């Protein structure tokens, strides 16, 4: 069993930065790919980024590539999403995700979800 708790969301001006954190509990954390997805008002949930269990492989959606960086610290059971050069269209609830298979995180069919943290980018 894996439990995920996000933090770090907030209100920021366009061009600013935020770092989201996701604290995980459960002994399977270090062996699971982890990721982030987001959902804007009235929109479907969409994939943002995923990282392998070892941290040596990452994959991003085209909309955030070059601006967002996903990382993890297995010693702290935490995954991060550094978001730079934020845009108003990045406004959404951001969800931490975990699953034994990376493809399920990319498709949003992963087993474990956090409760979400709100990110609002003003223009």
Tab-separated table of N, CA and C in Angstrom:
chain	number	residue	atom	x	y	z
A	1	UNK	N	0.853	-1.187	0.000
A	1	UNK	CA	0.000	0.000	0.000
A	1	UNK	C	0.891	1.240	0.000
A	2	UNK	N	0.534	2.222	-0.802
A	2	UNK	CA	1.273	3.478	-0.895
A	2	UNK	C	0.300	4.621	-0.636
A	3	UNK	N	0.677	5.530	0.246
A	3	UNK	CA	-0.112	6.736	0.488
A	3	UNK	C	0.708	7.943	0.075
A	4	UNK	N	0.071	8.892	-0.587
A	4	UNK	CA	0.749	10.040	-1.162
A	4	UNK	C	0.136	11.331	-0.638
A	5	UNK	N	0.998	12.270	-0.225
A	5	UNK	CA	0.527	13.562	0.276
A	5	UNK	C	1.321	14.664	-0.409
A	6	UNK	N	0.631	15.515	-1.173
A	6	UNK	CA	1.270	16.613	-1.893
A	6	UNK	C	1.317	17.871	-1.033
A	7	UNK	N	2.274	18.725	-1.347
A	7	UNK	CA	2.369	20.042	-0.739
A	7	UNK	C	3.114	20.955	-1.693
A	8	UNK	N	3.045	22.266	-1.406
A	8	UNK	CA	3.824	23.216	-2.187
A	8	UNK	C	3.046	24.033	-3.188
A	9	UNK	N	1.774	23.755	-3.336
A	9	UNK	CA	0.975	24.548	-4.268
A	9	UNK	C	0.752	25.958	-3.747
A	10	UNK	N	0.192	26.809	-4.609
A	10	UNK	CA	-0.083	28.173	-4.198
A	10	UNK	C	-0.362	29.062	-5.375
A	11	UNK	N	-0.317	30.365	-5.104
A	11	UNK	CA	-0.570	31.387	-6.113
A	11	UNK	C	0.751	32.032	-6.505
A	12	UNK	N	0.997	32.134	-7.803
A	12	UNK	CA	2.236	32.721	-8.296
A	12	UNK	C	1.938	33.510	-9.562
A	13	UNK	N	2.733	34.522	-9.818
A	13	UNK	CA	2.573	35.294	-11.049
A	13	UNK	C	3.208	34.563	-12.222
A	14	UNK	N	2.715	34.847	-13.402
A	14	UNK	CA	3.291	34.271	-14.606
A	14	UNK	C	4.785	34.572	-14.664
A	15	UNK	N	5.546	33.554	-15.042
A	15	UNK	CA	6.991	33.670	-15.075
A	15	UNK	C	7.673	33.222	-13.793
A	16	UNK	N	6.885	33.012	-12.756
A	16	UNK	CA	7.433	32.597	-11.477
A	16	UNK	C	7.651	31.102	-11.386
A	17	UNK	N	8.039	30.671	-10.187
A	17	UNK	CA	8.374	29.265	-9.952
A	17	UNK	C	7.694	28.742	-8.694
A	18	UNK	N	7.454	27.449	-8.688
A	18	UNK	CA	6.975	26.728	-7.515
A	18	UNK	C	7.615	25.347	-7.515
A	19	UNK	N	7.761	24.783	-6.326
A	19	UNK	CA	8.207	23.392	-6.223
A	19	UNK	C	7.172	22.603	-5.439
A	20	UNK	N	6.647	21.598	-6.075
A	20	UNK	CA	5.710	20.692	-5.419
A	20	UNK	C	6.471	19.507	-4.830
A	21	UNK	N	5.982	19.036	-3.710
A	21	UNK	CA	6.547	17.847	-3.083
A	21	UNK	C	5.448	16.816	-2.883
A	22	UNK	N	5.842	15.567	-2.923
A	22	UNK	CA	4.911	14.470	-2.670
A	22	UNK	C	5.597	13.497	-1.729
A	23	UNK	N	5.100	13.432	-0.505
A	23	UNK	CA	5.642	12.513	0.489
A	23	UNK	C	4.875	11.202	0.416
A	24	UNK	N	5.614	10.125	0.300
A	24	UNK	CA	4.991	8.813	0.156
A	24	UNK	C	5.278	7.945	1.368
A	25	UNK	N	4.305	7.172	1.724
A	25	UNK	CA	4.499	6.165	2.772
A	25	UNK	C	4.283	4.798	2.160
A	26	UNK	N	4.911	3.813	2.730
A	26	UNK	CA	4.787	2.478	2.165
A	26	UNK	C	6.131	1.979	1.692
A	27	UNK	N	6.418	0.762	1.953
A	27	UNK	CA	7.739	0.223	1.682
A	27	UNK	C	7.992	-0.019	0.209
A	28	UNK	N	6.962	0.120	-0.637
A	28	UNK	CA	7.141	-0.107	-2.065
A	28	UNK	C	7.572	1.157	-2.799
A	29	UNK	N	7.632	2.307	-2.087
A	29	UNK	CA	7.875	3.569	-2.761
A	29	UNK	C	9.111	3.535	-3.643
A	30	UNK	N	10.215	3.072	-3.097
A	30	UNK	CA	11.478	3.165	-3.821
A	30	UNK	C	11.530	2.262	-5.042
A	31	UNK	N	10.579	1.363	-5.196
A	31	UNK	CA	10.570	0.477	-6.352
A	31	UNK	C	9.512	0.874	-7.377
A	32	UNK	N	8.786	1.953	-7.136
A	32	UNK	CA	7.707	2.370	-8.009
A	32	UNK	C	8.087	3.578	-8.857
A	33	UNK	N	7.742	3.596	-10.138
A	33	UNK	CA	7.756	4.862	-10.872
A	33	UNK	C	6.768	5.829	-10.201
A	34	UNK	N	7.076	7.103	-10.276
A	34	UNK	CA	6.223	8.130	-9.683
A	34	UNK	C	5.987	9.208	-10.728
A	35	UNK	N	4.907	9.946	-10.548
A	35	UNK	CA	4.639	10.989	-11.535
A	35	UNK	C	3.701	12.055	-11.019
A	36	UNK	N	3.440	12.998	-11.916
A	36	UNK	CA	2.498	14.075	-11.644
A	36	UNK	C	1.515	14.190	-12.800
A	37	UNK	N	0.281	14.409	-12.448
A	37	UNK	CA	-0.764	14.740	-13.412
A	37	UNK	C	-1.476	15.976	-12.899
A	38	UNK	N	-2.240	16.624	-13.765
A	38	UNK	CA	-2.956	17.827	-13.354
A	38	UNK	C	-4.332	17.879	-13.995
A	39	UNK	N	-5.203	18.645	-13.353
A	39	UNK	CA	-6.552	18.808	-13.876
A	39	UNK	C	-6.984	20.253	-13.699
A	40	UNK	N	-7.217	20.911	-14.812
A	40	UNK	CA	-7.717	22.281	-14.807
A	40	UNK	C	-9.239	22.257	-14.764
A	41	UNK	N	-9.863	23.351	-14.321
A	41	UNK	CA	-11.332	23.399	-14.243
A	41	UNK	C	-11.980	23.109	-15.595
A	42	UNK	N	-12.930	22.186	-15.593
A	42	UNK	CA	-13.646	21.854	-16.812
A	42	UNK	C	-12.862	21.008	-17.805
A	43	UNK	N	-11.668	20.589	-17.418
A	43	UNK	CA	-10.821	19.830	-18.328
A	43	UNK	C	-10.596	18.431	-17.767
A	44	UNK	N	-10.179	17.532	-18.653
A	44	UNK	CA	-9.810	16.196	-18.207
A	44	UNK	C	-8.427	16.235	-17.545
A	45	UNK	N	-8.199	15.265	-16.679
A	45	UNK	CA	-6.883	15.157	-16.052
A	45	UNK	C	-5.850	14.818	-17.119
A	46	UNK	N	-4.688	15.460	-17.041
A	46	UNK	CA	-3.656	15.229	-18.049
A	46	UNK	C	-2.313	14.916	-17.410
A	47	UNK	N	-1.546	14.138	-18.130
A	47	UNK	CA	-0.211	13.748	-17.685
A	47	UNK	C	0.736	14.934	-17.729
A	48	UNK	N	1.632	15.019	-16.735
A	48	UNK	CA	2.638	16.076	-16.685
A	48	UNK	C	4.052	15.499	-16.792
A	49	UNK	N	4.413	14.591	-15.873
A	49	UNK	CA	5.779	14.065	-15.841
A	49	UNK	C	5.803	12.745	-15.086
A	50	UNK	N	6.806	11.917	-15.408
A	50	UNK	CA	6.992	10.645	-14.710
A	50	UNK	C	8.481	10.395	-14.549
A	51	UNK	N	8.831	9.707	-13.467
A	51	UNK	CA	10.229	9.389	-13.184
A	51	UNK	C	10.324	7.920	-12.799
A	52	UNK	N	11.397	7.275	-13.232
A	52	UNK	CA	11.594	5.864	-12.915
A	52	UNK	C	11.901	5.674	-11.446
A	53	UNK	N	11.870	4.437	-10.982
A	53	UNK	CA	12.108	4.172	-9.574
A	53	UNK	C	13.507	4.591	-9.149
A	54	UNK	N	14.468	4.486	-10.056
A	54	UNK	CA	15.844	4.849	-9.711
A	54	UNK	C	16.112	6.333	-9.895
A	55	UNK	N	15.233	7.003	-10.620
A	55	UNK	CA	15.428	8.420	-10.876
A	55	UNK	C	16.250	8.733	-12.108
A	56	UNK	N	16.701	7.710	-12.830
A	56	UNK	CA	17.586	7.976	-13.957
A	56	UNK	C	16.857	8.119	-15.279
A	57	UNK	N	15.541	8.011	-15.250
A	57	UNK	CA	14.762	8.161	-16.472
A	57	UNK	C	13.540	9.016	-16.185
A	58	UNK	N	13.347	10.036	-17.015
A	58	UNK	CA	12.197	10.922	-16.867
A	58	UNK	C	11.523	11.122	-18.218
A	59	UNK	N	10.258	11.524	-18.149
A	59	UNK	CA	9.492	11.767	-19.375
A	59	UNK	C	8.468	12.846	-19.061
A	60	UNK	N	8.310	13.790	-20.017
A	60	UNK	CA	7.458	14.946	-19.790
A	60	UNK	C	6.437	15.110	-20.915
A	61	UNK	N	5.339	15.755	-20.585
A	61	UNK	CA	4.422	16.156	-21.638
A	61	UNK	C	5.055	17.310	-22.405
A	62	UNK	N	4.658	17.473	-23.643
A	62	UNK	CA	5.225	18.544	-24.464
A	62	UNK	C	4.930	19.915	-23.873
A	63	UNK	N	3.811	20.050	-23.188
A	63	UNK	CA	3.407	21.358	-22.678
A	63	UNK	C	4.290	21.863	-21.541
A	64	UNK	N	5.018	20.978	-20.886
A	64	UNK	CA	5.850	21.401	-19.749
A	64	UNK	C	7.342	21.138	-19.977
A	65	UNK	N	7.678	20.452	-21.041
A	65	UNK	CA	9.077	20.101	-21.303
A	65	UNK	C	9.926	21.355	-21.393
A	66	UNK	N	11.048	21.336	-20.684
A	66	UNK	CA	11.947	22.483	-20.676
A	66	UNK	C	11.637	23.481	-19.580
A	67	UNK	N	10.476	23.368	-18.958
A	67	UNK	CA	10.095	24.285	-17.872
A	67	UNK	C	9.965	23.558	-16.530
A	68	UNK	N	9.514	22.319	-16.560
A	68	UNK	CA	9.311	21.541	-15.331
A	68	UNK	C	10.394	20.461	-15.222
A	69	UNK	N	10.752	20.137	-13.973
A	69	UNK	CA	11.714	19.069	-13.720
A	69	UNK	C	11.191	18.180	-12.601
A	70	UNK	N	11.119	16.895	-12.873
A	70	UNK	CA	10.712	15.932	-11.855
A	70	UNK	C	11.960	15.265	-11.292
A	71	UNK	N	11.951	15.044	-9.984
A	71	UNK	CA	13.067	14.370	-9.329
A	71	UNK	C	12.535	13.605	-8.119
A	72	UNK	N	13.397	12.782	-7.549
A	72	UNK	CA	12.955	12.026	-6.374
A	72	UNK	C	14.139	11.791	-5.450
A	73	UNK	N	13.821	11.626	-4.177
A	73	UNK	CA	14.801	11.296	-3.155
A	73	UNK	C	14.260	10.070	-2.429
A	74	UNK	N	14.746	8.903	-2.786
A	74	UNK	CA	14.208	7.677	-2.207
A	74	UNK	C	14.534	7.549	-0.722
A	75	UNK	N	15.604	8.189	-0.280
A	75	UNK	CA	15.931	8.159	1.145
A	75	UNK	C	14.885	8.912	1.957
A	76	UNK	N	14.252	9.903	1.332
A	76	UNK	CA	13.220	10.697	2.004
A	76	UNK	C	11.813	10.309	1.573
A	77	UNK	N	11.704	9.304	0.712
A	77	UNK	CA	10.381	8.885	0.205
A	77	UNK	C	9.609	10.064	-0.370
A	78	UNK	N	10.294	10.878	-1.152
A	78	UNK	CA	9.674	12.098	-1.660
A	78	UNK	C	9.984	12.274	-3.143
A	79	UNK	N	8.988	12.712	-3.884
A	79	UNK	CA	9.175	13.087	-5.280
A	79	UNK	C	8.828	14.569	-5.410
A	80	UNK	N	9.527	15.243	-6.301
A	80	UNK	CA	9.388	16.684	-6.453
A	80	UNK	C	9.008	17.041	-7.882
A	81	UNK	N	8.375	18.206	-8.024
A	81	UNK	CA	8.148	18.788	-9.344
A	81	UNK	C	8.532	20.257	-9.262
A	82	UNK	N	9.678	20.588	-9.845
A	82	UNK	CA	10.119	21.971	-9.927
A	82	UNK	C	9.494	22.590	-11.157
A	83	UNK	N	8.745	23.658	-10.968
A	83	UNK	CA	8.023	24.307	-12.071
A	83	UNK	C	8.546	25.726	-12.239
A	84	UNK	N	9.158	25.984	-13.371
A	84	UNK	CA	9.710	27.298	-13.682
A	84	UNK	C	8.964	27.927	-14.850
A	85	UNK	N	9.112	29.236	-14.979
A	85	UNK	CA	8.474	29.966	-16.069
A	85	UNK	C	6.998	29.576	-16.188
A	86	UNK	N	6.305	29.651	-15.077
A	86	UNK	CA	4.904	29.230	-15.056
A	86	UNK	C	4.037	30.147	-15.900
A	87	UNK	N	3.017	29.545	-16.498
A	87	UNK	CA	2.082	30.254	-17.359
A	87	UNK	C	0.664	30.120	-16.800
A	88	UNK	N	-0.221	31.046	-17.126
A	88	UNK	CA	-1.608	30.924	-16.637
A	88	UNK	C	-2.240	29.584	-17.002
A	89	UNK	N	-1.870	29.019	-18.128
A	89	UNK	CA	-2.445	27.731	-18.531
A	89	UNK	C	-1.929	26.558	-17.702
A	90	UNK	N	-0.975	26.808	-16.827
A	90	UNK	CA	-0.521	25.763	-15.896
A	90	UNK	C	-1.432	25.681	-14.669
A	91	UNK	N	-2.358	26.610	-14.540
A	91	UNK	CA	-3.289	26.594	-13.410
A	91	UNK	C	-4.096	25.309	-13.405
A	92	UNK	N	-4.028	24.594	-12.282
A	92	UNK	CA	-4.690	23.296	-12.173
A	92	UNK	C	-4.493	22.746	-10.768
A	93	UNK	N	-5.214	21.688	-10.476
A	93	UNK	CA	-4.901	20.873	-9.302
A	93	UNK	C	-3.893	19.825	-9.752
A	94	UNK	N	-2.789	19.751	-9.038
A	94	UNK	CA	-1.712	18.824	-9.385
A	94	UNK	C	-1.770	17.617	-8.456
A	95	UNK	N	-1.738	16.440	-9.073
A	95	UNK	CA	-1.847	15.182	-8.330
A	95	UNK	C	-0.558	14.382	-8.458
A	96	UNK	N	-0.121	13.869	-7.349
A	96	UNK	CA	0.982	12.921	-7.324
A	96	UNK	C	0.435	11.529	-7.637
A	97	UNK	N	1.219	10.741	-8.365
A	97	UNK	CA	0.750	9.429	-8.796
A	97	UNK	C	1.843	8.397	-8.639
A	98	UNK	N	1.438	7.171	-8.347
A	98	UNK	CA	2.383	6.068	-8.228
A	98	UNK	C	1.759	4.806	-8.801
A	99	UNK	N	2.604	3.988	-9.388
A	99	UNK	CA	2.147	2.703	-9.920
A	99	UNK	C	3.372	1.865	-10.234
A	100	UNK	N	3.160	0.573	-10.292
A	100	UNK	CA	4.251	-0.313	-10.633
A	100	UNK	C	4.675	-0.208	-12.088
A	101	UNK	N	3.834	0.387	-12.931
A	101	UNK	CA	4.146	0.516	-14.346
A	101	UNK	C	4.044	1.958	-14.786
A	102	UNK	N	5.104	2.421	-15.426
A	102	UNK	CA	5.169	3.815	-15.876
A	102	UNK	C	4.028	4.166	-16.833
A	103	UNK	N	3.677	3.237	-17.703
A	103	UNK	CA	2.656	3.539	-18.712
A	103	UNK	C	1.317	3.876	-18.082
A	104	UNK	N	1.055	3.320	-16.916
A	104	UNK	CA	-0.224	3.607	-16.252
A	104	UNK	C	-0.248	5.033	-15.697
A	105	UNK	N	0.902	5.530	-15.297
A	105	UNK	CA	0.961	6.923	-14.844
A	105	UNK	C	0.749	7.838	-16.047
A	106	UNK	N	1.378	7.540	-17.148
A	106	UNK	CA	1.248	8.370	-18.346
A	106	UNK	C	-0.198	8.391	-18.831
A	107	UNK	N	-0.898	7.283	-18.705
A	107	UNK	CA	-2.288	7.218	-19.165
A	107	UNK	C	-3.292	7.636	-18.093
A	108	UNK	N	-2.797	7.909	-16.884
A	108	UNK	CA	-3.701	8.315	-15.807
A	108	UNK	C	-4.517	7.175	-15.230
A	109	UNK	N	-4.084	5.956	-15.433
A	109	UNK	CA	-4.787	4.795	-14.896
A	109	UNK	C	-4.014	4.148	-13.752
A	110	UNK	N	-3.129	4.935	-13.139
A	110	UNK	CA	-2.314	4.450	-12.041
A	110	UNK	C	-3.140	4.080	-10.819
A	111	UNK	N	-2.525	3.273	-9.967
A	111	UNK	CA	-3.243	2.735	-8.813
A	111	UNK	C	-3.351	3.727	-7.662
A	112	UNK	N	-2.292	4.492	-7.431
A	112	UNK	CA	-2.244	5.347	-6.247
A	112	UNK	C	-2.259	6.823	-6.632
A	113	UNK	N	-3.026	7.594	-5.853
A	113	UNK	CA	-3.180	9.031	-6.076
A	113	UNK	C	-3.038	9.786	-4.767
A	114	UNK	N	-2.474	10.991	-4.855
A	114	UNK	CA	-2.553	11.907	-3.745
A	114	UNK	C	-3.864	12.665	-3.788
A	115	UNK	N	-4.049	13.555	-2.819
A	115	UNK	CA	-5.313	14.299	-2.727
A	115	UNK	C	-5.308	15.541	-3.622
A	116	UNK	N	-4.155	15.934	-4.102
A	116	UNK	CA	-4.050	17.083	-4.992
A	116	UNK	C	-3.666	18.357	-4.275
A	117	UNK	N	-2.961	19.233	-4.996
A	117	UNK	CA	-2.607	20.542	-4.483
A	117	UNK	C	-2.857	21.572	-5.578
A	118	UNK	N	-3.451	22.699	-5.214
A	118	UNK	CA	-3.842	23.715	-6.189
A	118	UNK	C	-2.661	24.600	-6.556
A	119	UNK	N	-2.478	24.785	-7.846
A	119	UNK	CA	-1.511	25.747	-8.375
A	119	UNK	C	-2.282	26.757	-9.213
A	120	UNK	N	-2.121	28.030	-8.880
A	120	UNK	CA	-2.794	29.087	-9.615
A	120	UNK	C	-1.755	30.082	-10.105
A	121	UNK	N	-1.752	30.328	-11.408
A	121	UNK	CA	-0.796	31.242	-12.022
A	121	UNK	C	-1.570	32.435	-12.564
A	122	UNK	N	-1.275	33.607	-12.039
A	122	UNK	CA	-1.955	34.818	-12.479
A	122	UNK	C	-1.182	35.493	-13.605
A	123	UNK	N	-1.912	36.142	-14.478
A	123	UNK	CA	-1.272	36.808	-15.631
A	123	UNK	C	-0.910	38.247	-15.317
